Short mmCIF file of C-alpha atoms in Angstrom, two decimals:
data_model
loop_
_atom_site.label_atom_id
_atom_site.label_comp_id
_atom_site.label_asym_id
_atom_site.label_seq_id
_atom_site.Cartn_x
_atom_site.Cartn_y
_atom_site.Cartn_z
CA MET W 14 14.00 144.30 122.35
CA PRO W 15 15.41 145.42 125.74
CA PRO W 16 13.39 148.01 127.68
CA ARG W 17 14.37 151.66 127.25
CA THR W 18 16.60 153.02 130.01
CA VAL W 19 17.11 156.69 130.77
CA VAL W 20 19.27 158.93 132.89
CA ILE W 21 18.44 162.32 134.36
CA GLY W 22 20.82 165.22 133.88
CA VAL W 23 20.12 168.15 136.21
CA ASP W 24 21.06 171.75 135.39
CA SER W 25 20.76 173.77 138.62
CA SER W 26 21.45 177.30 137.41
CA THR W 27 21.13 180.76 138.92
CA GLN W 28 17.51 181.20 137.89
CA SER W 29 16.04 177.68 137.68
CA THR W 30 16.48 173.93 137.68
CA LYS W 31 16.08 171.81 134.55
CA ALA W 32 15.92 168.02 134.65
CA ALA W 33 16.59 166.36 131.28
CA VAL W 34 15.24 162.83 130.86
CA THR W 35 17.67 161.35 128.32
CA ASP W 36 17.78 158.02 126.52
CA THR W 37 20.99 156.27 127.58
CA GLU W 38 21.57 154.72 124.17
CA THR W 39 20.69 157.48 121.72
CA GLY W 40 20.93 160.63 123.81
CA GLU W 41 17.42 161.59 122.73
CA LEU W 42 16.06 164.31 124.97
CA LEU W 43 12.69 162.83 125.93
CA ALA W 44 11.52 165.53 128.31
CA VAL W 45 12.75 168.49 130.35
CA GLY W 46 11.16 169.34 133.69
CA ARG W 47 11.60 172.87 135.00
CA ALA W 48 11.23 174.68 138.30
CA PRO W 49 12.22 178.26 139.24
CA HIS W 50 14.68 179.53 141.85
CA VAL W 51 14.48 182.70 143.94
CA VAL W 52 17.42 185.11 144.00
CA THR W 53 17.44 187.91 146.57
CA GLY W 54 19.71 190.83 147.34
CA GLU W 55 20.23 194.48 146.51
CA GLY W 56 23.31 196.31 145.32
CA GLY W 57 26.10 193.76 145.06
CA ALA W 58 24.33 191.05 147.09
CA ARG W 59 23.00 187.92 145.35
CA GLU W 60 21.77 185.06 147.54
CA SER W 61 19.52 181.99 147.35
CA ASP W 62 18.24 179.49 149.90
CA PRO W 63 19.80 176.10 149.04
CA GLU W 64 16.62 174.37 150.20
CA VAL W 65 14.86 176.09 147.29
CA TRP W 66 17.32 174.38 144.94
CA TRP W 67 16.48 170.99 146.45
CA ARG W 68 12.74 171.55 146.17
CA ALA W 69 13.20 172.78 142.60
CA LEU W 70 15.23 169.66 141.78
CA CYS W 71 12.47 167.42 143.13
CA ASP W 72 9.79 169.34 141.22
CA ALA W 73 11.79 169.40 137.96
CA VAL W 74 12.53 165.66 138.09
CA ALA W 75 8.88 164.87 138.75
CA ALA W 76 7.76 167.14 135.91
CA GLY W 77 10.31 165.69 133.48
CA LEU W 78 9.43 162.11 134.30
CA LYS W 79 5.72 162.84 133.92
CA GLU W 80 6.27 164.57 130.58
CA SER W 81 8.35 161.65 129.30
CA GLY W 82 5.54 159.19 129.97
CA LEU W 83 8.08 156.65 131.25
CA SER W 84 8.02 154.64 134.42
CA ALA W 85 10.41 155.66 137.17
CA SER W 86 11.89 152.17 136.90
CA SER W 87 13.42 153.20 133.56
CA VAL W 88 15.84 155.58 135.31
CA VAL W 89 19.31 154.16 135.96
CA GLY W 90 21.33 157.22 136.96
CA ILE W 91 21.33 160.90 137.88
CA ALA W 92 23.92 163.70 137.96
CA VAL W 93 23.82 167.37 138.89
CA ALA W 94 25.60 170.24 137.16
CA GLY W 95 25.37 173.43 139.19
CA GLN W 96 26.13 177.11 139.04
CA GLN W 97 29.79 177.56 139.93
CA HIS W 98 31.46 179.29 142.87
CA GLY W 99 28.44 179.63 145.21
CA LEU W 100 29.18 179.31 148.94
CA VAL W 101 26.94 176.97 150.96
CA VAL W 102 27.63 176.61 154.70
CA LEU W 103 26.01 173.72 156.55
CA ASP W 104 25.46 172.77 160.18
CA ARG W 105 26.27 169.32 161.58
CA SER W 106 22.96 167.92 160.33
CA GLY W 107 23.67 169.05 156.77
CA ARG W 108 21.20 171.95 156.82
CA PRO W 109 22.11 175.38 155.47
CA LEU W 110 22.98 177.92 158.14
CA ARG W 111 22.14 180.88 155.90
CA PRO W 112 21.35 181.68 152.26
CA ALA W 113 24.11 180.77 149.80
CA LEU W 114 26.30 183.53 148.38
CA LEU W 115 26.05 183.21 144.59
CA TRP W 116 28.73 183.54 141.93
CA ASN W 117 27.48 187.00 140.93
CA ASP W 118 27.51 188.40 144.48
CA THR W 119 30.19 191.10 144.25
CA ARG W 120 30.38 192.10 147.93
CA SER W 121 33.59 190.13 148.37
CA ALA W 122 35.61 192.32 145.99
CA PRO W 123 37.67 193.84 148.87
CA GLN W 124 38.43 190.35 150.15
CA ALA W 125 39.55 189.31 146.65
CA THR W 126 42.00 192.20 146.54
CA ALA W 127 43.34 191.42 150.01
CA LEU W 128 43.75 187.70 149.31
CA THR W 129 45.55 188.37 146.05
CA ALA W 130 48.07 190.56 147.86
CA ALA W 131 48.42 188.13 150.78
CA LEU W 132 49.88 185.40 148.57
CA GLY W 133 52.15 187.72 146.61
CA GLY W 134 50.04 188.84 143.66
CA PRO W 135 48.10 187.40 140.70
CA GLU W 136 50.95 185.28 139.34
CA ALA W 137 51.36 183.43 142.64
CA TRP W 138 47.68 182.45 142.65
CA THR W 139 47.69 181.43 139.01
CA ALA W 140 50.72 179.20 139.52
CA ARG W 141 48.89 177.26 142.23
CA THR W 142 45.17 177.38 141.51
CA GLY W 143 45.10 178.42 137.86
CA SER W 144 43.03 181.49 138.77
CA VAL W 145 43.32 184.87 140.46
CA PRO W 146 40.82 185.63 143.24
CA VAL W 147 37.96 187.82 142.05
CA ALA W 148 34.65 188.47 143.75
CA ALA W 149 33.07 185.48 141.99
CA MET W 150 35.44 182.90 143.52
CA THR W 151 34.32 180.87 146.53
CA ALA W 152 37.42 181.65 148.60
CA THR W 153 36.62 185.37 148.56
CA LYS W 154 33.04 184.66 149.64
CA TRP W 155 34.23 182.54 152.56
CA GLN W 156 36.55 185.36 153.61
CA TRP W 157 33.66 187.83 153.32
CA LEU W 158 31.56 185.56 155.54
CA ARG W 159 34.30 185.36 158.15
CA GLU W 160 34.50 189.14 158.29
CA ASN W 161 30.81 190.04 157.95
CA ASP W 162 28.89 187.07 159.36
CA PRO W 163 31.39 185.51 161.80
CA ALA W 164 28.73 183.67 163.82
CA ASN W 165 27.70 181.54 160.84
CA ALA W 166 31.31 181.12 159.68
CA GLU W 167 32.27 179.78 163.11
CA ALA W 168 29.16 177.58 163.31
CA ALA W 169 29.81 176.00 159.90
CA ALA W 170 30.50 172.28 160.05
CA ALA W 171 30.77 171.89 156.26
CA VAL W 172 31.36 174.08 153.21
CA ARG W 173 29.89 173.08 149.87
CA LEU W 174 29.43 174.34 146.32
CA PRO W 175 25.84 174.38 145.00
CA HIS W 176 26.21 171.13 143.02
CA ASP W 177 27.99 169.48 145.98
CA PHE W 178 25.04 170.29 148.24
CA LEU W 179 22.54 168.73 145.86
CA THR W 180 24.67 165.65 145.11
CA GLU W 181 25.07 165.00 148.83
CA ARG W 182 21.29 165.15 149.24
CA LEU W 183 20.95 162.55 146.49
CA ALA W 184 23.59 160.05 147.62
CA GLY W 185 24.02 160.82 151.31
CA THR W 186 27.74 161.07 150.56
CA ALA W 187 29.87 164.21 150.49
CA ALA W 188 31.68 164.61 147.17
CA THR W 189 32.81 167.12 144.61
CA ASP W 190 34.74 166.89 141.34
CA PRO W 191 37.93 168.54 140.05
CA GLY W 192 36.01 170.81 137.65
CA ASP W 193 33.78 172.59 140.12
CA ALA W 194 36.40 172.43 142.89
CA SER W 195 38.82 174.32 140.63
CA GLY W 196 36.55 177.37 140.82
CA THR W 197 37.06 177.82 144.56
CA CYS W 198 40.65 179.17 144.65
CA TRP W 199 41.52 176.59 147.29
CA TYR W 200 42.00 173.70 144.83
CA SER W 201 45.37 173.22 143.12
CA THR W 202 45.17 172.49 139.40
CA ASP W 203 48.86 171.59 139.68
CA THR W 204 48.49 168.77 142.26
CA GLY W 205 44.83 167.93 141.71
CA GLY W 206 43.84 168.35 145.35
CA TYR W 207 43.11 170.92 148.04
CA ASP W 208 45.94 173.37 148.73
CA THR W 209 46.45 173.18 152.51
CA GLU W 210 48.51 176.39 152.66
CA LEU W 211 45.71 178.32 151.00
CA LEU W 212 43.17 176.72 153.32
CA GLY W 213 45.32 177.92 156.23
CA LEU W 214 45.31 181.43 154.77
CA LEU W 215 41.51 181.22 154.71
CA GLY W 216 41.14 179.69 158.17
CA LEU W 217 39.31 176.74 156.61
CA ASP W 218 39.89 173.17 157.79
CA VAL W 219 40.09 170.56 155.03
CA SER W 220 37.72 168.33 157.04
CA MET W 221 34.94 170.81 156.23
CA LEU W 222 35.30 170.14 152.48
CA PRO W 223 33.98 167.17 150.47
CA PRO W 224 36.32 164.50 149.09
CA ILE W 225 37.26 165.05 145.44
CA ALA W 226 36.14 162.33 143.03
CA THR W 227 38.44 161.39 140.15
CA THR W 228 36.07 162.88 137.55
CA GLY W 229 32.56 164.29 137.39
CA ALA W 230 31.41 160.92 136.04
CA THR W 231 32.69 158.92 139.01
CA ARG W 232 29.92 157.00 140.75
CA ILE W 233 30.10 158.37 144.31
CA GLY W 234 27.13 156.42 145.62
CA SER W 235 23.55 155.40 145.07
CA LEU W 236 20.28 157.28 145.45
CA THR W 237 19.22 157.00 149.07
CA ALA W 238 15.79 155.81 150.12
CA SER W 239 14.81 159.25 151.43
CA ALA W 240 15.97 161.03 148.25
CA ALA W 241 14.25 158.40 146.12
CA GLU W 242 11.00 159.05 147.92
CA ALA W 243 11.35 162.83 147.48
CA LEU W 244 12.10 162.49 143.75
CA GLY W 245 9.82 159.60 142.89
CA LEU W 246 12.77 157.56 141.58
CA PRO W 247 14.06 154.08 142.41
CA ALA W 248 16.44 153.88 145.35
CA GLY W 249 19.87 152.55 144.50
CA ILE W 250 20.35 154.09 141.04
CA ALA W 251 23.78 155.53 140.22
CA VAL W 252 24.65 159.02 141.44
CA ALA W 253 27.60 160.66 139.68
CA ALA W 254 29.88 163.20 141.33
CA GLY W 255 28.54 165.85 138.93
CA THR W 256 30.31 169.11 138.15
CA GLY W 257 29.97 172.84 137.48
CA ASP W 258 27.72 174.15 134.75
CA ASN W 259 30.49 175.24 132.39
CA MET W 260 32.28 171.90 132.73
CA SER W 261 29.02 170.09 132.06
CA ALA W 262 28.33 172.15 128.94
CA ALA W 263 31.79 171.15 127.68
CA VAL W 264 30.92 167.48 128.20
CA GLY W 265 27.57 168.00 126.47
CA LEU W 266 29.40 169.43 123.46
CA GLY W 267 31.79 166.49 123.33
CA LEU W 268 34.79 168.58 124.40
CA GLY W 269 37.52 166.71 126.25
CA GLY W 270 40.09 163.97 126.08
CA ALA W 271 37.82 161.59 124.18
CA GLY W 272 36.46 164.34 121.93
CA LEU W 273 37.37 167.81 120.67
CA LEU W 274 40.35 169.61 122.20
CA ASP W 275 41.36 173.27 121.83
CA HIS W 276 38.15 174.28 120.03
CA PRO W 277 36.62 177.48 121.47
CA VAL W 278 33.06 177.85 122.74
CA LEU W 279 31.15 181.05 123.48
CA SER W 280 28.23 180.75 125.88
CA LEU W 281 25.65 183.55 125.99
CA GLY W 282 23.53 183.36 129.13
CA THR W 283 23.12 185.30 132.37
CA SER W 284 26.90 185.40 132.18
CA GLY W 285 29.01 185.31 129.05
CA THR W 286 31.81 182.75 128.91
CA VAL W 287 34.42 181.66 126.42
CA PHE W 288 36.19 178.35 127.05
CA ALA W 289 37.84 175.29 125.51
CA ALA W 290 38.91 171.85 126.70
CA SER W 291 42.67 171.35 126.55
CA ARG W 292 45.43 169.05 127.75
CA THR W 293 47.56 172.14 128.44
CA ARG W 294 47.34 173.37 132.02
CA PRO W 295 46.36 177.05 131.76
CA ALA W 296 48.36 179.64 133.66
CA SER W 297 47.13 183.08 132.58
CA THR W 298 46.17 185.81 135.02
CA ALA W 299 43.58 186.98 132.47
CA LEU W 300 41.64 183.68 132.62
CA SER W 301 40.17 181.22 135.07
CA GLY W 302 42.36 178.14 134.70
CA PHE W 303 39.77 175.51 135.61
CA ALA W 304 39.99 171.75 135.54
CA ALA W 305 37.48 169.97 133.31
CA ALA W 306 35.09 167.23 134.43
CA ASP W 307 36.93 164.47 132.52
CA GLY W 308 40.53 164.98 133.63
CA THR W 309 41.56 167.61 131.08
CA TYR W 310 41.58 171.39 131.66
CA LEU W 311 39.02 174.06 130.90
CA PRO W 312 40.54 177.55 130.61
CA LEU W 313 37.68 180.04 130.74
CA ALA W 314 36.92 183.74 130.79
CA CYS W 315 33.62 184.89 132.28
CA THR W 316 31.71 188.17 132.16
CA LEU W 317 28.89 188.97 134.57
CA ASN W 318 26.83 191.01 132.11
CA CYS W 319 25.42 189.26 129.10
CA THR W 320 21.83 188.49 128.08
CA LEU W 321 20.11 189.91 131.18
CA ALA W 322 21.98 193.20 130.87
CA VAL W 323 21.08 193.59 127.20
CA ASP W 324 17.46 192.65 127.92
CA LYS W 325 17.41 195.35 130.60
CA VAL W 326 18.57 197.95 128.07
CA ALA W 327 15.85 196.76 125.66
CA THR W 328 13.25 197.19 128.42
CA LEU W 329 14.48 200.69 129.27
CA LEU W 330 14.20 201.64 125.60
CA GLY W 331 10.80 199.99 125.17
CA LEU W 332 12.12 197.77 122.37
CA HIS W 333 11.88 194.09 121.54
CA ARG W 334 15.28 192.46 122.08
CA ASP W 335 15.73 191.91 118.33
CA ASP W 336 14.69 195.44 117.36
CA ALA W 337 18.32 196.53 117.18
CA ALA W 338 20.78 197.99 114.69
CA PRO W 339 24.58 198.32 114.75
CA GLY W 340 25.57 200.96 117.29
CA GLY W 341 27.11 203.49 114.94
CA GLU W 342 29.23 205.93 116.97
CA ALA W 343 27.59 204.95 120.26
CA VAL W 344 29.44 202.66 122.69
CA LEU W 345 27.58 201.08 125.60
CA LEU W 346 29.45 198.99 128.17
CA PRO W 347 26.51 197.26 129.92
CA TYR W 348 28.23 196.54 133.24
CA LEU W 349 25.00 196.76 135.22
CA ASP W 350 26.07 194.24 137.88
CA GLY W 351 29.70 195.21 138.18
CA GLU W 352 32.06 193.17 136.02
CA ARG W 353 34.36 190.19 136.40
CA THR W 354 36.23 190.42 133.08
CA PRO W 355 37.64 193.04 133.17
CA ASP W 356 37.84 192.95 136.99
CA VAL W 357 35.78 196.01 137.97
CA PRO W 358 33.32 194.48 140.46
CA THR W 359 31.66 197.76 141.48
CA ALA W 360 31.34 199.14 137.94
CA SER W 361 28.13 200.48 136.45
CA GLY W 362 27.11 200.85 132.82
CA LEU W 363 28.86 203.39 130.62
CA LEU W 364 27.36 205.08 127.53
CA THR W 365 29.31 207.40 125.25
CA GLY W 366 29.30 208.60 121.64
CA LEU W 367 25.69 209.87 121.48
CA ARG W 368 24.68 212.05 118.51
CA HIS W 369 21.46 213.81 117.50
CA ASP W 370 20.82 211.10 114.95
CA THR W 371 21.49 208.16 117.31
CA THR W 372 18.42 205.94 117.33
CA PRO W 373 17.03 203.73 120.13
CA GLN W 374 17.75 200.74 117.92
CA GLN W 375 21.41 201.77 117.71
CA LEU W 376 21.59 202.13 121.50
CA LEU W 377 20.29 198.59 121.88
CA GLY W 378 22.72 197.41 119.22
CA ALA W 379 25.53 199.12 121.15
CA ALA W 380 24.53 197.13 124.26
CA TYR W 381 24.81 193.90 122.26
CA GLU W 382 28.17 194.99 120.89
CA GLY W 383 29.52 195.97 124.32
CA ALA W 384 28.50 192.67 125.89
CA ALA W 385 29.79 190.56 123.00
CA TYR W 386 33.05 192.50 122.74
CA THR W 387 33.79 192.05 126.43
CA VAL W 388 33.72 188.26 126.25
CA LEU W 389 35.21 187.97 122.74
CA ARG W 390 38.22 190.07 123.78
CA ALA W 391 39.36 187.15 125.94
CA LEU W 392 39.31 184.68 123.03
CA ASP W 393 42.90 185.22 121.91
CA GLU W 394 44.15 184.79 125.48
CA LEU W 395 42.13 181.60 125.74
CA LEU W 396 43.76 180.21 122.60
CA ARG W 397 47.22 181.10 123.90
CA ALA W 398 46.40 179.30 127.16
CA CYS W 399 45.72 176.19 125.07
CA GLY W 400 49.23 176.49 123.60
CA LEU W 401 47.97 177.88 120.28
CA ASP W 402 48.95 180.94 118.24
CA PRO W 403 45.80 183.03 117.60
CA ALA W 404 47.40 184.45 114.46
CA ASP W 405 47.91 181.01 112.91
CA PRO W 406 45.45 180.85 109.97
CA GLU W 407 44.32 177.36 110.96
CA VAL W 408 43.62 178.49 114.52
CA ALA W 409 41.98 181.74 113.37
CA GLY W 410 39.72 179.74 111.07
CA ARG W 411 38.47 177.35 113.72
CA PRO W 412 34.74 177.76 114.18
CA LEU W 413 33.36 179.29 117.35
CA ARG W 414 30.64 177.16 118.91
CA LEU W 415 27.82 179.38 120.15
CA ILE W 416 25.65 178.10 123.00
CA GLY W 417 23.33 179.38 125.73
CA GLY W 418 20.04 181.22 125.47
CA GLY W 419 21.59 183.99 123.40
CA ALA W 420 22.56 181.50 120.70
CA GLN W 421 18.85 181.27 119.85
CA GLY W 422 18.60 185.03 119.30
CA ARG W 423 19.11 186.44 115.82
CA THR W 424 20.76 189.67 117.00
CA TRP W 425 23.14 187.89 119.35
CA VAL W 426 24.27 185.53 116.61
CA GLU W 427 24.80 188.28 114.05
CA THR W 428 26.61 190.52 116.54
CA VAL W 429 29.05 187.76 117.50
CA ARG W 430 29.50 186.84 113.85
CA ARG W 431 30.24 190.44 112.87
CA LEU W 432 32.62 191.21 115.75
CA SER W 433 34.51 187.90 115.66
CA GLY W 434 34.81 187.38 111.90
CA ARG W 435 34.79 183.64 112.57
CA PRO W 436 32.62 180.83 111.26
CA LEU W 437 30.00 179.89 113.83
CA ILE W 438 28.48 176.57 114.79
CA VAL W 439 25.20 176.60 116.71
CA PRO W 440 24.88 173.05 118.06
CA GLY W 441 21.63 171.25 117.37
CA SER W 442 21.64 169.54 120.77
CA GLY W 443 19.63 171.59 123.24
CA GLU W 444 20.06 172.03 127.00
CA LEU W 445 23.80 171.35 126.84
CA VAL W 446 24.44 171.70 130.59
CA ALA W 447 21.72 169.17 131.37
CA LEU W 448 22.86 166.98 128.48
CA GLY W 449 26.39 166.98 129.85
CA ALA W 450 25.07 166.03 133.28
CA ALA W 451 23.08 163.21 131.64
CA ALA W 452 26.31 161.94 130.01
CA LEU W 453 27.98 161.98 133.44
CA ALA W 454 25.04 160.00 134.84
CA ALA W 455 25.20 157.50 131.97
CA SER W 456 28.91 157.04 132.56
CA ALA W 457 28.39 156.52 136.28
CA ALA W 458 25.77 153.89 135.43
CA GLY W 459 28.35 151.99 133.36
CA GLY W 460 28.24 153.76 130.03
CA GLY W 461 31.93 154.55 129.50
CA ASP W 462 33.75 157.86 129.13
CA PRO W 463 31.22 160.75 129.41
CA VAL W 464 32.76 162.80 126.57
CA ALA W 465 32.67 159.74 124.30
CA VAL W 466 29.05 159.16 125.33
CA ALA W 467 28.09 162.76 124.50
CA THR W 468 30.01 162.63 121.21
CA ARG W 469 28.04 159.54 120.20
CA TRP W 470 24.79 161.21 121.17
CA ASN W 471 25.69 164.40 119.27
CA ALA W 472 26.34 162.50 116.05
CA LYS W 473 22.57 162.53 115.49
CA ALA W 474 22.16 166.27 116.10
CA GLU W 475 21.85 168.77 113.27
CA ASP W 476 24.17 171.72 113.88
CA ALA W 477 23.68 175.08 112.19
CA GLN W 478 26.91 176.17 110.48
CA LEU W 479 27.34 179.82 109.52
CA PRO W 480 30.22 180.98 107.31
CA PRO W 481 32.34 183.92 108.45
CA VAL W 482 31.55 187.49 107.48
CA GLU W 483 34.04 190.35 107.21
CA ARG W 484 35.01 191.43 110.70
CA ASP W 485 33.70 194.83 111.79
CA THR W 486 37.08 196.15 112.89
CA GLU W 487 35.74 199.72 113.11
CA ALA W 488 33.23 198.76 115.82
CA TRP W 489 35.80 196.49 117.50
CA ASP W 490 38.41 199.24 117.71
CA ARG W 491 35.87 201.85 118.83
CA ILE W 492 34.63 199.74 121.75
CA GLY W 493 38.15 198.70 122.71
CA SER W 494 39.32 202.31 122.74
CA VAL W 495 36.51 203.31 125.12
CA LEU W 496 37.10 200.36 127.45
CA ASP W 497 40.86 200.87 127.54
CA ARG W 498 40.47 204.58 128.31
CA ALA W 499 37.68 204.19 130.86
CA THR W 500 39.08 204.71 134.34
CA ARG W 501 37.63 203.06 137.42
CA PRO W 502 35.92 206.33 138.50
CA LEU W 503 34.40 206.65 135.03
CA LEU W 504 33.02 203.09 135.21
CA GLY W 505 31.79 203.69 138.76
CA GLY W 506 34.49 201.43 140.21
#
């Protein structure tokens, strides 16, 4: 019997790093090492030191390998999936010049507005990049840096996304992939490369950006001796290009050209996202028209306020997160960190509809409803971007795959079920971002198409399937009416 071989899929998220030690043949998750990150900033600022990500990656890999009980010689490949959109600026030696601006840093909202106008409006951006600049996008953060920290902008020798920075540390080679690059607003989803006119608009030289690999599974190099020593892994193992966290989750679910197409997914985490893999190039101003890691597309809508915002409301009320009831007449839009969808980056939370008999449990339930509604409202637009008719009974009956930390919470699941009226699938495979990264690593090590790899692995997983319940149209309409009537001053925008 041949010796067991494993790959390591790394999920470098906003809050922590996870390193999943995964059997290359079966996809069995043998161990997950974890290490925390540090996020700083007040008001709209959200920053992290990229060196903390590297140290966390080293610690998580060491912890995962130790937990697995396997020898380091069993590892044949590694790939990183990272939080999207973050801006990392490096000096000539590859060291960060300053803390990275994270995806949920909203200070660049004025720059997003100015850039949108500079190119002729939202439609012009969507036609070229698939997305409209909002404060989350990397291009707006670079513009903010130029205007607010010009010394570091001028000193920058290289610009990287979070996963690019870590992959370069692993392989000693600069690289990115189409998926994560498509979240910058300087990558063209039409041509599949950097848009030089947009780079000129941003005052950014293409030489400062990493080459774009064909897919996230492309082997861009081998683990260097110095990285191998830091991680306790063998030098020379395959390093994949890697991708963004949402693209990696899609791979982990088996979504893509070699798997499921045009099937929606709802992710409940720090952010809330709804996405699908499609062969149709998305061009909707209401969505982010990303590329996927495997050569398809990944239209996506993202909200800033999801599980953390609801947990904050639970803390304020002194309740356990599952001690909630439907909101009744109360509507709570939990936009505690501003909001990306809808685009109100300086918004605050909004509560209305209080009565004498409103209970704390209903207020918490209203927070769940407001967060779930915000991301679910984009679902029909997502389906249209895939070339589908949301009103088609077959399309309307397609199950919604529910992932992320919230998918493990009873109240989250029931709230989404009640507001969507759709059947739900809660995948049995855990750590989907890390699992997707592991599939990319396995592919880079010679394992074939990453989506096909993940599909084969997932065949052994036991998914929870929940039938639809009658849609709560009363709650849906009530929340929608408040959101549609809320002006920017009312939301604090």
